[in-house]
């Protein structure tokens, strides 16, 4: 196996390491957007896989120069992963990016503390190798910030960058050893929501329901057929999640998922700023609500005031 | 439990969550004059959880200490924390300056060491800078276990079981104390402070410190704010009167 090495000093300044997230041979869609963001800095980009089943696919992602593969990090616990990352990054990489997932957000700050670096969360734009844009105040303001750190650690908002393509001829994959940690944290169990639908964070169409659906039965009865018809992911407002209409992991907003699909249906959602923070970059927003004063109508491209019980079945039938 | 719990709860004063922030005239930040401030909602949940841990295990919790790093006015939220059930509190008065999570975590590390805290419960993020970093950084600096986005916390001797909200569902991890927990929205419903408790809180300790008490001369921010802007406004949409018109419009916009 030939290992590509990049020792020329001009390139050394832009060496990026990107964490490839995913499991069971499936790379999370947000990783492809993260690599696009890293490519705005320049090459080389090294992809790090902590799950060997992802290595081959990672080696075909456009822009990736090399893949580092290791094993033994089954649950990506930050306490285990950060010693490995600290070793890798020190003196070798000037950039480390993850997606703005719960995983990325658990790892990057811990790493920042160990490297004495102030990370950037949820980058939406790369202005130059030191300057980035990120949303603050639930997306009500955009801050352009310039880092004074020598190493830049950033999580990338997936919806802000198009996904890198996966058709390059595979680059080399290098095995690296696991780094032992003295972690006292143990994984106990997990409970993942199974779904046949597209993943909420990367779906082209999202059908989201809110308090206006009144109960779980109505949520399922009115939201699911439309989502099925449009091959859409289902989302929800915090009110819907708190009232038990659907699972927590479907929440769209400042404290849930940030989405920017081609088409977003806000059904029975009033449009509180925390919800808007999670979806206002959608390309086309449709709002259906019985309250004509609902703030969601201020940002919707198409608004329809009406009784959800009548409008939705008709829409499913005619669309 | 081998040693009693000394819980530290860092709390932040932020613009109230219901207020739409306005950008200042110089495009350098958010207008704060005449704006309502409150405790960061996630910090409120962290405080509530700490109080509930104490109520559930009265013999194993020695104290709950609330700490805030911010302007002089942040003492208001510390008084509220005391009224809700914190035992004592510290304000680290840094004036009106902005301070980044890394620096906050470094100060908190000193607070933890001084108070001999063995459990730190924080909000998962502040709703102003939306960083979601401080708890993890503090855990890194102390080399302690971290459990982020907690939706359930259970104590079992000196082990803590935490259920976390993760993308796609939830997971549960366990760790031995001392540890750091950051809390998610669904962990609990914070209580209100009653009037008698607000009165009593006035007599509870509120220690006031400055940066120099931590051997820090000035705030060492690593990110220079170049500018703060409004996000691009969306163009006004249209209201349609029925489903047929809605579908027509969707086709016009090539959305379906």
Coordinates of C-alpha atoms in Angstrom, one line a residue:
Chain A
X1 CA 0.0 0.0 0.0
X2 CA 1.3 3.4 -0.9
X3 CA 0.7 6.1 1.7
X4 CA 0.3 9.6 0.3
X5 CA 2.2 12.1 2.4
X6 CA 2.0 15.8 2.4
X7 CA 5.1 17.4 3.7
X8 CA 5.3 20.6 1.7
X9 CA 5.1 23.5 4.1
X10 CA 2.6 25.5 2.1
X11 CA 0.1 22.6 2.3
X12 CA 0.8 21.7 5.9
X13 CA -1.0 24.9 6.9
X14 CA -4.3 23.6 5.7
X15 CA -4.2 20.0 6.8
X16 CA -7.7 19.0 7.9
X17 CA -8.9 16.0 9.7
X18 CA -12.6 15.1 9.5
X19 CA -14.4 12.6 11.7
X20 CA -16.6 10.3 9.6
X21 CA -19.7 9.5 11.5
X22 CA -22.0 6.6 11.0
X23 CA -22.3 2.9 11.8
X24 CA -22.8 -0.5 10.0
X25 CA -21.3 0.6 6.7
X26 CA -23.6 3.7 6.6
X27 CA -22.0 7.1 6.7
X28 CA -24.2 9.8 8.2
X29 CA -25.3 12.3 5.4
X30 CA -24.0 15.2 7.5
X31 CA -20.4 13.9 7.1
X32 CA -20.5 14.6 3.4
X33 CA -21.5 18.2 4.1
X34 CA -18.7 18.4 6.6
X35 CA -16.2 17.3 4.0
X36 CA -17.5 20.0 1.6
X37 CA -17.0 22.6 4.3
X38 CA -13.4 21.3 5.0
X39 CA -12.7 21.5 1.2
X40 CA -13.4 25.3 1.4
X41 CA -10.2 25.5 3.4
X42 CA -8.3 23.4 1.0
X43 CA -6.6 20.0 0.8
X44 CA -5.4 17.6 2.0
X45 CA -8.4 16.3 3.9
X46 CA -7.9 13.2 6.0
X47 CA -11.0 11.3 6.9
X48 CA -10.9 9.5 10.3
X49 CA -13.1 6.4 10.7
X50 CA -13.6 4.9 14.1
X51 CA -15.8 2.2 12.7
X52 CA -13.9 0.1 10.1
X53 CA -17.1 -0.7 8.1
X54 CA -17.1 3.0 7.0
X55 CA -13.5 3.1 5.6
X56 CA -14.1 1.9 2.1
X57 CA -17.0 4.3 1.4
X58 CA -15.0 7.1 3.1
X59 CA -12.1 6.6 0.7
X60 CA -14.4 7.4 -2.2
X61 CA -15.6 10.7 -1.0
X62 CA -14.6 13.6 -3.3
X63 CA -11.9 15.7 -1.7
X64 CA -10.6 13.1 0.8
X65 CA -6.9 12.5 0.4
X66 CA -6.4 9.7 2.9
X67 CA -8.4 7.6 5.3
X68 CA -7.2 6.7 8.8
X69 CA -9.0 3.7 10.2
X70 CA -9.0 2.4 13.7
X71 CA -11.2 0.1 15.8
X72 CA -12.5 -0.2 19.3
X73 CA -14.5 2.9 19.7
X74 CA -17.9 1.3 19.4
X75 CA -20.0 4.0 21.0
X76 CA -17.9 7.1 20.2
X77 CA -17.7 8.1 23.8
X78 CA -16.0 11.5 24.0
X79 CA -13.8 10.3 26.9
X80 CA -12.4 7.5 24.7
X81 CA -12.2 9.4 21.4
X82 CA -10.5 12.6 22.6
X83 CA -7.2 11.0 23.7
X84 CA -6.9 9.6 20.2
X85 CA -7.8 12.9 18.6
X86 CA -5.4 14.9 20.8
X87 CA -2.5 12.6 19.7
X88 CA -3.4 12.8 16.0
X89 CA -4.1 16.5 15.8
X90 CA -1.1 17.8 17.8
X91 CA 1.5 19.1 15.4
X92 CA -0.1 17.4 12.4
X93 CA -3.5 19.0 11.6
X94 CA -4.5 22.6 11.7
X95 CA -8.2 21.8 11.3
X96 CA -10.6 19.3 12.8
X97 CA -14.2 19.2 11.8
X98 CA -17.2 17.1 12.7
X99 CA -20.8 17.6 11.8
X100 CA -23.0 19.5 14.3
X101 CA -24.5 16.2 15.5
X102 CA -24.9 15.3 19.2
X103 CA -21.8 13.2 18.7
X104 CA -19.7 16.1 17.2
X105 CA -20.9 18.4 19.9
X106 CA -19.9 16.0 22.7
X107 CA -16.4 15.5 21.3
X108 CA -15.2 18.9 20.0
X109 CA -15.4 21.0 23.2
X110 CA -13.7 18.3 25.3
X111 CA -10.9 18.2 22.6
X112 CA -10.8 22.0 22.7
X113 CA -10.1 22.0 26.4
X114 CA -7.3 19.5 26.0
X115 CA -5.7 21.4 23.1
X116 CA -6.4 24.8 24.7
X117 CA -8.4 25.9 21.7
X118 CA -11.8 27.7 21.5
X119 CA -13.9 25.7 19.0
X120 CA -16.6 27.1 16.7
X121 CA -20.0 25.5 16.8
X122 CA -22.4 25.1 13.9
X123 CA -20.3 26.8 11.1
X124 CA -22.6 27.8 8.3
X125 CA -20.0 29.6 6.1
X126 CA -16.2 29.5 5.5
X127 CA -15.1 33.0 4.6
X128 CA -11.3 32.3 4.7
X129 CA -9.1 29.8 6.5
X130 CA -9.5 31.7 9.8
X131 CA -12.9 33.4 9.4
X132 CA -16.2 31.7 9.7
X133 CA -19.9 32.5 10.0
X134 CA -22.1 30.9 12.7
X135 CA -25.6 31.6 13.8
X136 CA -26.3 32.9 17.3
X137 CA -29.5 33.7 19.3
X138 CA -31.4 30.8 17.7
X139 CA -30.5 31.9 14.2
X140 CA -31.7 35.4 14.7
X141 CA -28.3 36.8 14.1
X142 CA -25.2 35.7 12.1
X143 CA -21.8 36.2 13.7
X144 CA -18.7 36.4 11.6
X145 CA -15.8 35.4 13.8
X146 CA -12.1 35.2 13.2
X147 CA -10.1 32.7 15.2
X148 CA -6.8 33.5 16.8
X149 CA -6.0 29.9 17.6
X150 CA -3.4 27.9 15.6
X151 CA -5.7 24.8 15.5
X152 CA -9.3 25.3 14.5
X153 CA -11.9 22.9 15.8
X154 CA -15.3 23.3 14.3
X155 CA -18.7 21.6 14.0
X156 CA -20.4 22.0 10.7
X157 CA -24.1 22.7 10.2
X158 CA -24.9 20.1 7.6
X159 CA -27.8 22.0 6.1
X160 CA -25.5 24.9 5.1
X161 CA -23.2 22.9 2.8
X162 CA -24.0 20.6 -0.1
X163 CA -22.9 17.0 0.4
X164 CA -19.6 16.0 -1.2
X165 CA -20.0 13.4 -4.0
X166 CA -18.8 9.8 -3.5
X167 CA -17.4 8.9 -6.9
X168 CA -13.7 9.5 -6.7
X169 CA -11.4 6.5 -7.1
X170 CA -10.6 5.2 -3.6
X171 CA -7.6 6.7 -1.8
X172 CA -5.4 4.8 0.6
X173 CA -6.6 3.6 3.9
X174 CA -4.1 3.5 6.8
X175 CA -4.6 1.6 10.0
X176 CA -3.8 3.5 13.1
X177 CA -3.6 2.0 16.6
X178 CA -6.3 2.6 19.3
X179 CA -5.2 5.0 22.0
X180 CA -6.1 3.8 25.5
X181 CA -8.0 6.2 27.8
X182 CA -8.4 6.2 31.5
X183 CA -12.1 6.8 31.1
X184 CA -14.6 6.0 33.9
X185 CA -17.6 6.2 31.5
X186 CA -19.3 3.1 30.3
X187 CA -22.0 2.6 27.7
X188 CA -25.0 0.8 29.1
X189 CA -27.7 0.7 26.4
X190 CA -29.4 2.5 23.5
X191 CA -32.8 2.9 22.2
X192 CA -33.0 4.2 18.6
X193 CA -36.2 5.2 16.9
X194 CA -36.6 2.9 13.9
X195 CA -38.0 4.4 10.8
X196 CA -38.4 3.5 7.1
X197 CA -38.5 7.2 6.2
X198 CA -35.6 9.4 5.1
X199 CA -33.5 10.7 7.9
X200 CA -34.9 14.0 9.2
X201 CA -31.6 16.0 9.0
X202 CA -31.0 15.2 5.3
X203 CA -34.5 14.7 3.9
X204 CA -35.6 16.6 0.8
X205 CA -39.1 17.0 2.1
X206 CA -40.2 17.4 5.7
X207 CA -43.7 17.2 7.0
X208 CA -43.8 18.6 10.5
X209 CA -46.7 18.8 13.0
X210 CA -47.3 20.9 16.0
X211 CA -49.7 21.5 18.9
X212 CA -52.5 22.1 16.4
X213 CA -52.7 18.4 15.8
X214 CA -54.2 18.1 19.4
X215 CA -53.2 14.5 20.1
X216 CA -51.1 11.6 19.0
X217 CA -53.9 9.9 17.1
X218 CA -54.5 13.0 15.0
X219 CA -50.8 13.5 14.5
X220 CA -50.4 10.0 13.1
X221 CA -53.6 10.1 11.1
X222 CA -52.9 13.5 9.4
X223 CA -49.1 13.7 9.2
X224 CA -48.1 10.2 8.2
X225 CA -50.2 9.8 5.0
X226 CA -48.8 13.1 3.6
X227 CA -45.2 12.2 4.6
X228 CA -45.7 8.8 3.0
X229 CA -47.1 10.3 -0.2
X230 CA -44.1 12.7 -0.5
X231 CA -41.5 10.3 0.8
X232 CA -40.8 12.9 3.4
X233 CA -39.3 12.8 6.9
X234 CA -41.6 13.6 9.8
X235 CA -40.7 16.4 12.1
X236 CA -42.4 18.1 15.0
X237 CA -42.4 21.3 17.1
X238 CA -41.4 21.2 20.7
X239 CA -45.0 21.5 21.8
X240 CA -45.9 18.3 19.8
X241 CA -43.0 16.4 21.3
X242 CA -43.7 17.6 24.9
X243 CA -47.3 16.6 24.5
X244 CA -46.2 13.1 23.5
X245 CA -47.5 13.2 19.9
X246 CA -44.1 11.8 18.7
X247 CA -40.6 10.9 19.7
X248 CA -38.1 13.6 21.0
X249 CA -35.7 12.8 18.2
X250 CA -38.1 14.3 15.7
X251 CA -38.0 17.8 17.2
X252 CA -37.1 20.6 14.8
X253 CA -35.7 23.8 16.3
X254 CA -32.9 25.5 18.3
X255 CA -32.8 22.6 20.7
X256 CA -33.6 19.8 18.3
X257 CA -32.6 19.2 14.7
X258 CA -31.7 21.9 12.2
X259 CA -33.1 21.1 8.8
X260 CA -33.1 22.9 5.4
X261 CA -35.1 20.7 3.0
X262 CA -36.4 21.7 -0.4
X263 CA -39.9 21.6 1.0
X264 CA -41.1 22.0 4.6
X265 CA -44.7 21.6 5.6
X266 CA -45.5 23.3 9.0
X267 CA -48.8 21.8 10.0
X268 CA -50.6 23.2 13.1
X269 CA -47.3 24.9 14.1
X270 CA -47.6 28.5 15.3
X271 CA -43.9 29.4 14.5
X272 CA -42.2 30.2 17.8
X273 CA -38.6 31.6 17.3
X274 CA -37.1 28.4 18.7
X275 CA -38.9 26.4 16.0
X276 CA -38.1 28.8 13.2
X277 CA -34.4 28.5 14.2
X278 CA -34.5 24.9 13.0
X279 CA -36.2 25.3 9.6
X280 CA -36.2 28.8 8.3
X281 CA -33.5 28.0 5.7
X282 CA -35.8 25.6 4.0
X283 CA -36.2 26.4 0.3
X284 CA -40.0 26.4 0.2
X285 CA -42.1 26.6 3.4
X286 CA -45.8 25.7 3.4
X287 CA -47.9 26.6 6.5
X288 CA -51.3 25.1 7.2
X289 CA -52.9 26.5 10.3
X290 CA -56.4 27.4 11.5
X291 CA -55.1 30.6 13.2
X292 CA -54.6 33.3 10.5
X293 CA -52.5 35.3 13.0
X294 CA -49.9 32.5 13.6
X295 CA -46.4 33.9 13.1
X296 CA -45.5 31.0 10.9
X297 CA -47.4 32.8 8.1
X298 CA -44.8 35.6 8.2
X299 CA -42.1 33.3 6.8
X300 CA -44.2 30.8 4.8
X301 CA -44.0 30.9 1.0
X302 CA -47.4 29.5 0.8
X303 CA -49.9 29.7 3.6
X304 CA -53.3 28.1 3.9
X305 CA -55.8 28.9 6.7
X306 CA -58.1 26.0 7.4
X307 CA -59.2 23.1 9.5
X308 CA -56.5 20.5 9.5
X309 CA -59.0 17.7 9.6
X310 CA -60.4 18.8 6.3
X311 CA -57.4 20.2 4.5
X312 CA -54.9 17.4 5.0
X313 CA -56.9 14.5 3.7
X314 CA -57.8 16.5 0.7
X315 CA -54.2 17.5 0.1
X316 CA -53.1 13.8 0.4
X317 CA -55.7 12.8 -2.1
X318 CA -54.9 15.6 -4.7
X319 CA -51.1 16.0 -4.5
Chain B
X1 CA -22.2 6.8 49.1
X2 CA -18.6 7.1 50.0
X3 CA -18.5 10.9 50.1
X4 CA -21.4 13.3 50.1
X5 CA -22.4 15.1 47.0
X6 CA -21.3 18.6 46.5
X7 CA -23.2 19.8 43.5
X8 CA -22.0 22.8 41.5
X9 CA -24.5 24.5 39.2
X10 CA -23.2 27.1 36.8
X11 CA -25.9 29.5 35.6
X12 CA -25.9 32.1 32.9
X13 CA -27.9 35.3 32.6
X14 CA -29.1 35.7 29.0
X15 CA -31.7 37.7 27.1
X16 CA -35.1 36.2 27.8
X17 CA -35.9 33.3 25.5
X18 CA -39.2 34.8 24.4
X19 CA -37.6 38.1 23.1
X20 CA -36.5 38.5 19.6
X21 CA -33.0 39.9 19.7
X22 CA -32.2 43.0 17.8
X23 CA -28.8 43.7 16.3
X24 CA -27.1 46.9 17.5
X25 CA -26.4 49.9 15.2
X26 CA -22.7 49.2 14.9
X27 CA -23.3 45.6 13.9
X28 CA -21.0 44.3 16.6
X29 CA -23.5 42.5 18.8
X30 CA -27.0 42.4 20.2
X31 CA -28.8 45.4 21.7
X32 CA -29.0 44.8 25.4
X33 CA -30.4 48.1 26.7
X34 CA -33.9 47.9 28.1
X35 CA -34.1 44.2 27.2
X36 CA -35.5 41.6 29.6
X37 CA -32.8 39.2 30.9
X38 CA -33.5 35.8 32.6
X39 CA -31.7 32.7 33.7
X40 CA -30.8 30.6 30.6
X41 CA -33.6 28.0 30.4
X42 CA -31.2 25.1 30.3
X43 CA -29.4 26.4 33.4
X44 CA -32.8 26.5 35.2
X45 CA -33.3 22.8 34.3
X46 CA -29.8 22.0 35.7
X47 CA -30.7 23.8 38.9
X48 CA -34.0 22.1 39.2
X49 CA -32.4 18.7 38.7
X50 CA -29.8 19.4 41.3
X51 CA -32.6 20.3 43.8
X52 CA -34.5 17.2 42.9
X53 CA -31.4 15.0 43.4
X54 CA -31.1 16.6 46.9
X55 CA -34.8 16.1 47.6
X56 CA -34.6 12.4 46.5
X57 CA -31.4 11.7 48.4
X58 CA -31.4 14.2 51.4
X59 CA -28.7 12.3 53.2
X60 CA -26.3 12.1 50.4
X61 CA -26.2 15.7 49.2
X62 CA -24.2 18.1 51.3
X63 CA -24.8 21.2 49.3
X64 CA -25.9 22.8 46.0
X65 CA -23.7 25.8 45.0
X66 CA -24.8 28.1 42.2
X67 CA -22.2 30.1 40.3
X68 CA -22.4 32.7 37.6
X69 CA -19.8 34.4 35.6
X70 CA -21.1 37.6 34.1
X71 CA -22.2 41.2 34.9
X72 CA -23.0 42.5 38.3
X73 CA -26.7 42.0 37.5
X74 CA -26.2 38.3 37.2
X75 CA -26.6 38.3 41.0
X76 CA -30.4 38.5 40.3
X77 CA -30.4 35.0 38.8
X78 CA -28.2 33.7 41.7
X79 CA -30.8 35.1 44.2
X80 CA -33.5 33.3 42.2
X81 CA -31.4 30.1 42.3
X82 CA -31.0 30.5 46.1
X83 CA -34.8 31.0 46.4
X84 CA -35.4 27.8 44.5
X85 CA -33.2 25.7 46.7
X86 CA -29.5 26.4 46.1
X87 CA -27.6 26.6 49.4
X88 CA -25.0 29.1 48.5
X89 CA -23.7 31.0 45.5
X90 CA -20.8 32.8 43.9
X91 CA -20.9 35.7 41.4
X92 CA -17.7 36.2 39.4
X93 CA -18.2 39.7 38.2
X94 CA -16.6 40.4 34.9
X95 CA -18.6 43.5 34.0
X96 CA -20.2 43.8 30.6
X97 CA -17.4 41.9 28.7
X98 CA -18.1 38.8 26.7
X99 CA -16.4 35.6 27.7
X100 CA -16.0 32.5 25.7
X101 CA -16.7 28.9 26.9
X102 CA -13.0 28.0 27.1
X103 CA -12.3 30.8 29.6
X104 CA -15.5 30.0 31.5
X105 CA -14.5 26.4 31.8
X106 CA -11.1 27.3 33.1
X107 CA -12.6 29.5 35.8
X108 CA -15.2 26.8 36.7
X109 CA -12.3 24.3 37.0
X110 CA -10.9 26.5 39.8
X111 CA -14.3 26.9 41.4
X112 CA -14.8 23.1 41.4
X113 CA -11.4 22.6 43.0
X114 CA -11.9 25.3 45.6
X115 CA -15.4 24.0 46.5
X116 CA -14.4 20.3 46.2
X117 CA -17.5 19.8 44.0
X118 CA -17.9 16.2 42.8
X119 CA -20.9 16.7 40.5
X120 CA -21.4 19.6 38.1
X121 CA -24.7 20.0 36.4
X122 CA -24.9 22.5 33.6
X123 CA -27.3 23.4 30.8
X124 CA -26.5 21.9 27.5
X125 CA -26.2 25.3 25.8
X126 CA -26.8 29.0 26.4
X127 CA -29.5 30.3 24.2
X128 CA -27.5 33.4 23.3
X129 CA -24.2 32.1 21.8
X130 CA -25.6 28.6 21.2
X131 CA -22.2 27.1 21.6
X132 CA -23.0 23.9 23.6
X133 CA -19.4 23.6 24.8
X134 CA -18.8 24.7 28.4
X135 CA -19.8 21.4 30.2
X136 CA -17.7 19.2 27.8
X137 CA -14.7 21.6 28.2
X138 CA -14.9 21.5 31.9
X139 CA -15.0 17.7 31.8
X140 CA -12.0 17.8 29.6
X141 CA -10.0 20.1 31.8
X142 CA -10.8 18.0 34.9
X143 CA -10.5 14.7 33.0
X144 CA -13.9 13.7 34.4
X145 CA -16.6 11.7 32.7
X146 CA -19.2 13.8 30.8
X147 CA -22.8 13.0 30.1
X148 CA -24.3 15.4 27.7
X149 CA -28.0 16.2 26.8
X150 CA -29.3 14.3 29.8
X151 CA -33.0 13.4 29.8
X152 CA -32.9 11.2 32.9
X153 CA -30.4 11.1 35.8
X154 CA -30.3 8.3 38.4
X155 CA -27.9 8.0 41.3
X156 CA -26.9 4.5 42.5
X157 CA -24.2 4.7 45.2
X158 CA -21.3 6.4 43.6
X159 CA -22.4 5.6 40.1
X160 CA -24.6 7.8 38.1
X161 CA -26.8 6.5 35.2
X162 CA -27.6 9.1 32.6
X163 CA -30.0 8.7 29.7
X164 CA -29.0 11.1 26.9
X165 CA -30.8 12.5 23.9
X166 CA -28.9 11.6 20.8
X167 CA -29.6 11.8 17.1
X168 CA -32.0 9.1 16.3
X169 CA -33.1 8.3 19.8
X170 CA -31.5 7.9 23.2
X171 CA -28.7 6.1 25.0
X172 CA -27.8 5.4 28.6
X173 CA -24.3 5.6 30.0
X174 CA -23.0 5.2 33.5
X175 CA -20.0 6.8 35.2
X176 CA -18.4 7.0 38.6
X177 CA -18.3 10.3 40.4
X178 CA -16.9 12.9 40.1
X179 CA -18.6 13.8 36.8
X180 CA -20.2 16.4 34.6
X181 CA -23.8 16.3 33.4
X182 CA -25.3 18.7 30.8
X183 CA -29.0 18.8 30.7
X184 CA -31.6 18.7 27.9
X185 CA -35.0 20.3 27.8
X186 CA -37.0 17.2 28.7
X187 CA -35.2 16.4 31.9
X188 CA -37.7 18.2 34.1
X189 CA -40.0 21.2 34.6
X190 CA -38.3 23.9 36.7
X191 CA -40.3 25.2 39.7
X192 CA -41.1 28.8 40.5
X193 CA -39.6 30.5 43.6
X194 CA -42.2 31.2 46.2
X195 CA -42.4 34.6 47.9
X196 CA -41.3 33.3 51.4
X197 CA -38.4 31.5 49.8
X198 CA -37.4 34.7 47.9
X199 CA -37.3 36.5 51.2
X200 CA -35.3 33.7 52.8
X201 CA -32.9 33.7 49.9
X202 CA -31.8 37.2 50.8
X203 CA -30.1 35.8 53.8
X204 CA -28.3 33.0 52.0
X205 CA -24.6 33.5 51.1
X206 CA -23.7 35.3 47.8
X207 CA -19.9 35.5 47.5
X208 CA -18.6 38.1 45.0
X209 CA -15.4 37.5 43.2
X210 CA -13.4 39.1 40.4
X211 CA -11.3 37.6 37.7
X212 CA -8.1 38.5 39.6
X213 CA -9.3 36.2 42.3
X214 CA -8.6 33.4 39.8
X215 CA -5.2 34.7 38.8
X216 CA -6.6 36.1 35.6
X217 CA -5.7 39.6 34.5
X218 CA -8.0 40.0 31.5
X219 CA -10.4 37.9 29.4
X220 CA -8.5 36.0 26.7
X221 CA -11.1 35.6 24.0
X222 CA -9.8 33.5 21.0
X223 CA -12.6 34.5 18.6
X224 CA -12.7 38.0 17.3
X225 CA -16.2 39.0 16.4
X226 CA -15.8 40.7 13.0
X227 CA -19.5 41.5 12.7
X228 CA -23.0 40.5 13.6
X229 CA -25.7 40.7 11.0
X230 CA -29.4 40.0 10.4
X231 CA -29.9 36.7 8.6
X232 CA -31.2 37.2 5.1
X233 CA -35.0 38.0 5.2
X234 CA -37.4 35.7 3.5
X235 CA -39.5 37.2 0.8
X236 CA -43.1 37.6 1.6
X237 CA -45.2 34.6 0.7
X238 CA -48.8 34.2 -0.5
X239 CA -51.9 33.1 1.2
X240 CA -54.0 30.6 -0.7
X241 CA -57.7 29.9 -0.2
X242 CA -57.9 26.2 -0.8
X243 CA -56.0 23.0 -1.4
X244 CA -56.2 23.2 -5.2
X245 CA -54.6 26.6 -5.2
X246 CA -52.0 25.3 -2.7
X247 CA -51.0 22.5 -5.1
X248 CA -51.0 24.9 -8.1
X249 CA -48.6 27.2 -6.2
X250 CA -46.3 24.3 -5.2
X251 CA -46.1 23.3 -8.8
X252 CA -45.4 26.9 -9.8
X253 CA -42.5 26.9 -7.3
X254 CA -41.4 23.5 -8.7
X255 CA -41.5 22.2 -5.1
X256 CA -43.5 19.1 -6.2

